Amino acid sequence: MNVRHVLVLPDRDAAEEVAQEVVDRFGLPEEPQLVRDALAGEDDAEDAQWLVVVEDPQERLEPASLDDLAAEYEGWLETS
């Protein structure tokens, strides 16, 4: 089963830093995917959140650790 973790960040710079930090801290083989998530009804780039999508096929990443990392950048781990 392929687990996917989604970290929500306030802006692109934070998302890019978190994506690199995930690779460095957790030894991922590749950088996670970045996705711009415009808030409902908003067209302005200032009103967008950025998502860092981390694939975890071997389920080795701890959600609490990812949430702590996102919190360092004023973000959070999205839970399903």
Coordinates of N, CA and C in Angstrom, one line a residue:
M1 N 0.8 -1.2 0.0 CA 0.0 0.0 0.0 C 0.9 1.2 0.0
N2 N 0.5 2.2 -0.8 CA 1.3 3.4 -0.9 C 0.6 4.5 -0.1
V3 N 1.3 4.9 1.0 CA 0.8 6.0 1.9 C 1.3 7.3 1.3
R4 N 0.4 8.3 1.3 CA 0.8 9.6 0.8 C 0.5 10.6 2.0
H5 N 1.6 11.4 2.3 CA 1.4 12.4 3.3 C 1.4 13.8 2.6
V6 N 0.5 14.7 3.1 CA 0.3 16.0 2.5 C 0.6 17.0 3.6
L7 N 1.6 17.8 3.4 CA 1.9 18.9 4.3 C 1.4 20.2 3.6
V8 N 0.7 21.0 4.4 CA 0.2 22.3 3.9 C 1.0 23.4 4.5
L9 N 1.5 24.2 3.5 CA 2.4 25.3 3.9 C 1.8 26.7 3.4
P10 N 2.2 27.8 4.1 CA 1.5 29.1 3.7 C 2.0 29.7 2.4
D11 N 3.2 29.3 1.9 CA 3.6 29.9 0.7 C 4.6 29.0 0.0
R12 N 5.0 29.4 -1.2 CA 5.9 28.6 -2.1 C 7.3 28.5 -1.4
D13 N 7.8 29.5 -0.9 CA 9.1 29.5 -0.3 C 9.2 28.4 0.8
A14 N 8.2 28.5 1.7 CA 8.1 27.5 2.8 C 8.0 26.1 2.3
A15 N 7.2 25.9 1.2 CA 7.0 24.6 0.7 C 8.3 24.1 0.1
E16 N 9.0 24.9 -0.6 CA 10.3 24.5 -1.2 C 11.3 24.1 -0.2
E17 N 11.3 24.9 0.9 CA 12.3 24.6 2.0 C 11.9 23.2 2.7
V18 N 10.6 23.1 2.9 CA 10.1 21.8 3.6 C 10.4 20.6 2.7
A19 N 10.2 20.8 1.4 CA 10.4 19.6 0.5 C 11.9 19.2 0.5
Q20 N 12.8 20.2 0.6 CA 14.2 19.8 0.6 C 14.5 19.3 2.0
E21 N 13.9 19.8 3.1 CA 14.2 19.3 4.4 C 13.7 17.9 4.6
V22 N 12.6 17.6 4.0 CA 12.1 16.2 4.1 C 13.1 15.2 3.5
V23 N 13.7 15.6 2.4 CA 14.7 14.7 1.7 C 15.9 14.6 2.6
D24 N 16.4 15.7 3.2 CA 17.6 15.7 4.0 C 17.3 15.0 5.3
R25 N 16.2 15.2 6.0 CA 16.0 14.6 7.3 C 15.7 13.2 7.3
F26 N 14.9 12.8 6.3 CA 14.3 11.4 6.2 C 14.9 10.5 5.2
G27 N 15.9 11.1 4.4 CA 16.6 10.3 3.4 C 15.8 9.8 2.3
L28 N 14.9 10.6 1.8 CA 14.0 10.2 0.7 C 14.8 10.2 -0.6
P29 N 14.5 9.2 -1.5 CA 15.3 9.1 -2.7 C 15.0 10.3 -3.7
E30 N 13.9 10.9 -3.6 CA 13.6 12.0 -4.5 C 12.8 13.1 -3.7
E31 N 12.8 14.3 -4.3 CA 12.1 15.4 -3.6 C 10.6 15.2 -3.8
P32 N 9.8 15.6 -2.8 CA 8.4 15.5 -2.9 C 7.8 16.4 -3.9
Q33 N 6.6 16.2 -4.3 CA 5.9 17.0 -5.3 C 5.3 18.2 -4.6
L34 N 5.4 19.4 -5.3 CA 4.8 20.7 -4.8 C 3.6 21.0 -5.6
V35 N 2.5 21.4 -4.9 CA 1.3 21.6 -5.6 C 0.7 22.9 -5.0
R36 N 0.3 23.9 -5.9 CA -0.3 25.1 -5.5 C -1.8 24.8 -5.2
D37 N -2.3 25.2 -4.1 CA -3.7 24.9 -3.7 C -4.4 26.3 -3.5
A38 N -5.1 26.8 -4.5 CA -5.8 28.1 -4.4 C -7.0 27.9 -3.5
L39 N -7.2 28.8 -2.6 CA -8.3 28.8 -1.7 C -9.6 29.0 -2.5
A40 N -10.6 28.4 -2.1 CA -11.9 28.5 -2.8 C -12.3 29.9 -3.1
G41 N -12.6 30.2 -4.4 CA -13.0 31.5 -4.8 C -12.0 32.6 -4.9
E42 N -10.7 32.2 -4.7 CA -9.6 33.2 -4.8 C -8.7 32.9 -6.0
D43 N -8.4 34.0 -6.7 CA -7.6 33.9 -7.9 C -6.2 34.4 -7.7
D44 N -6.0 35.2 -6.6 CA -4.8 35.8 -6.3 C -3.8 34.8 -5.8
A45 N -2.5 34.9 -6.3 CA -1.5 33.9 -5.8 C -1.2 34.1 -4.3
E46 N -1.5 35.3 -3.8 CA -1.2 35.5 -2.4 C -2.2 34.7 -1.5
D47 N -3.3 34.3 -2.1 CA -4.3 33.5 -1.3 C -4.2 32.0 -1.6
A48 N -3.0 31.6 -1.9 CA -2.8 30.2 -2.2 C -2.0 29.5 -1.0
Q49 N -2.3 28.3 -0.8 CA -1.5 27.5 0.1 C -0.7 26.6 -0.8
W50 N 0.4 26.1 -0.3 CA 1.2 25.1 -1.1 C 1.2 23.8 -0.4
L51 N 1.1 22.7 -1.1 CA 1.1 21.4 -0.6 C 2.4 20.7 -1.0
V52 N 3.0 20.0 0.0 CA 4.1 19.1 -0.2 C 3.6 17.7 -0.1
V53 N 3.6 17.0 -1.2 CA 3.1 15.6 -1.3 C 4.2 14.6 -1.2
V54 N 4.3 13.9 -0.1 CA 5.4 13.0 0.2 C 4.8 11.5 0.0
E55 N 5.4 10.8 -0.9 CA 5.0 9.4 -1.1 C 5.8 8.6 -0.1
D56 N 5.1 7.7 0.5 CA 5.8 6.8 1.6 C 5.4 5.4 1.3
P57 N 5.9 4.7 0.2 CA 5.4 3.4 -0.1 C 5.8 2.3 0.9
Q58 N 6.8 2.6 1.7 CA 7.2 1.6 2.7 C 6.7 1.9 4.1
E59 N 5.9 3.0 4.2 CA 5.3 3.4 5.5 C 6.3 3.6 6.6
R60 N 7.4 4.2 6.3 CA 8.4 4.4 7.3 C 8.5 5.8 7.9
L61 N 7.7 6.7 7.4 CA 7.7 8.1 7.9 C 6.7 8.2 9.0
E62 N 7.1 8.8 10.1 CA 6.2 9.1 11.3 C 5.4 10.4 11.0
P63 N 4.0 10.3 11.0 CA 3.2 11.5 10.7 C 3.5 12.6 11.7
A64 N 3.8 12.2 13.0 CA 4.1 13.3 14.0 C 5.4 14.0 13.6
S65 N 6.4 13.4 13.1 CA 7.6 14.0 12.7 C 7.4 15.0 11.5
L66 N 6.5 14.5 10.6 CA 6.2 15.4 9.4 C 5.4 16.6 9.9
D67 N 4.5 16.4 10.8 CA 3.7 17.5 11.3 C 4.6 18.5 12.1
D68 N 5.5 18.0 12.8 CA 6.5 18.9 13.5 C 7.3 19.7 12.6
L69 N 7.7 19.1 11.5 CA 8.5 19.8 10.5 C 7.7 20.9 9.8
A70 N 6.5 20.5 9.4 CA 5.6 21.5 8.8 C 5.3 22.7 9.8
A71 N 5.1 22.4 11.1 CA 4.9 23.4 12.1 C 6.0 24.4 12.2
E72 N 7.2 23.9 11.9 CA 8.4 24.8 12.0 C 8.3 25.9 10.9
Y73 N 7.5 25.7 9.9 CA 7.3 26.6 8.8 C 5.9 27.2 8.7
E74 N 5.2 27.1 9.9 CA 3.8 27.6 10.0 C 2.8 26.8 9.2
G75 N 3.1 25.5 9.1 CA 2.2 24.7 8.3 C 1.7 23.5 9.2
W76 N 1.1 22.5 8.5 CA 0.6 21.4 9.2 C 0.5 20.2 8.3
L77 N 0.4 19.0 8.9 CA 0.2 17.8 8.1 C -1.3 17.5 8.0
E78 N -1.8 17.4 6.8 CA -3.2 17.2 6.5 C -3.5 15.7 6.9
T79 N -4.6 15.5 7.6 CA -5.0 14.2 8.0 C -6.2 13.8 7.2
S80 N -6.3 12.5 6.9 CA -7.5 12.1 6.1 C -8.5 11.5 7.0

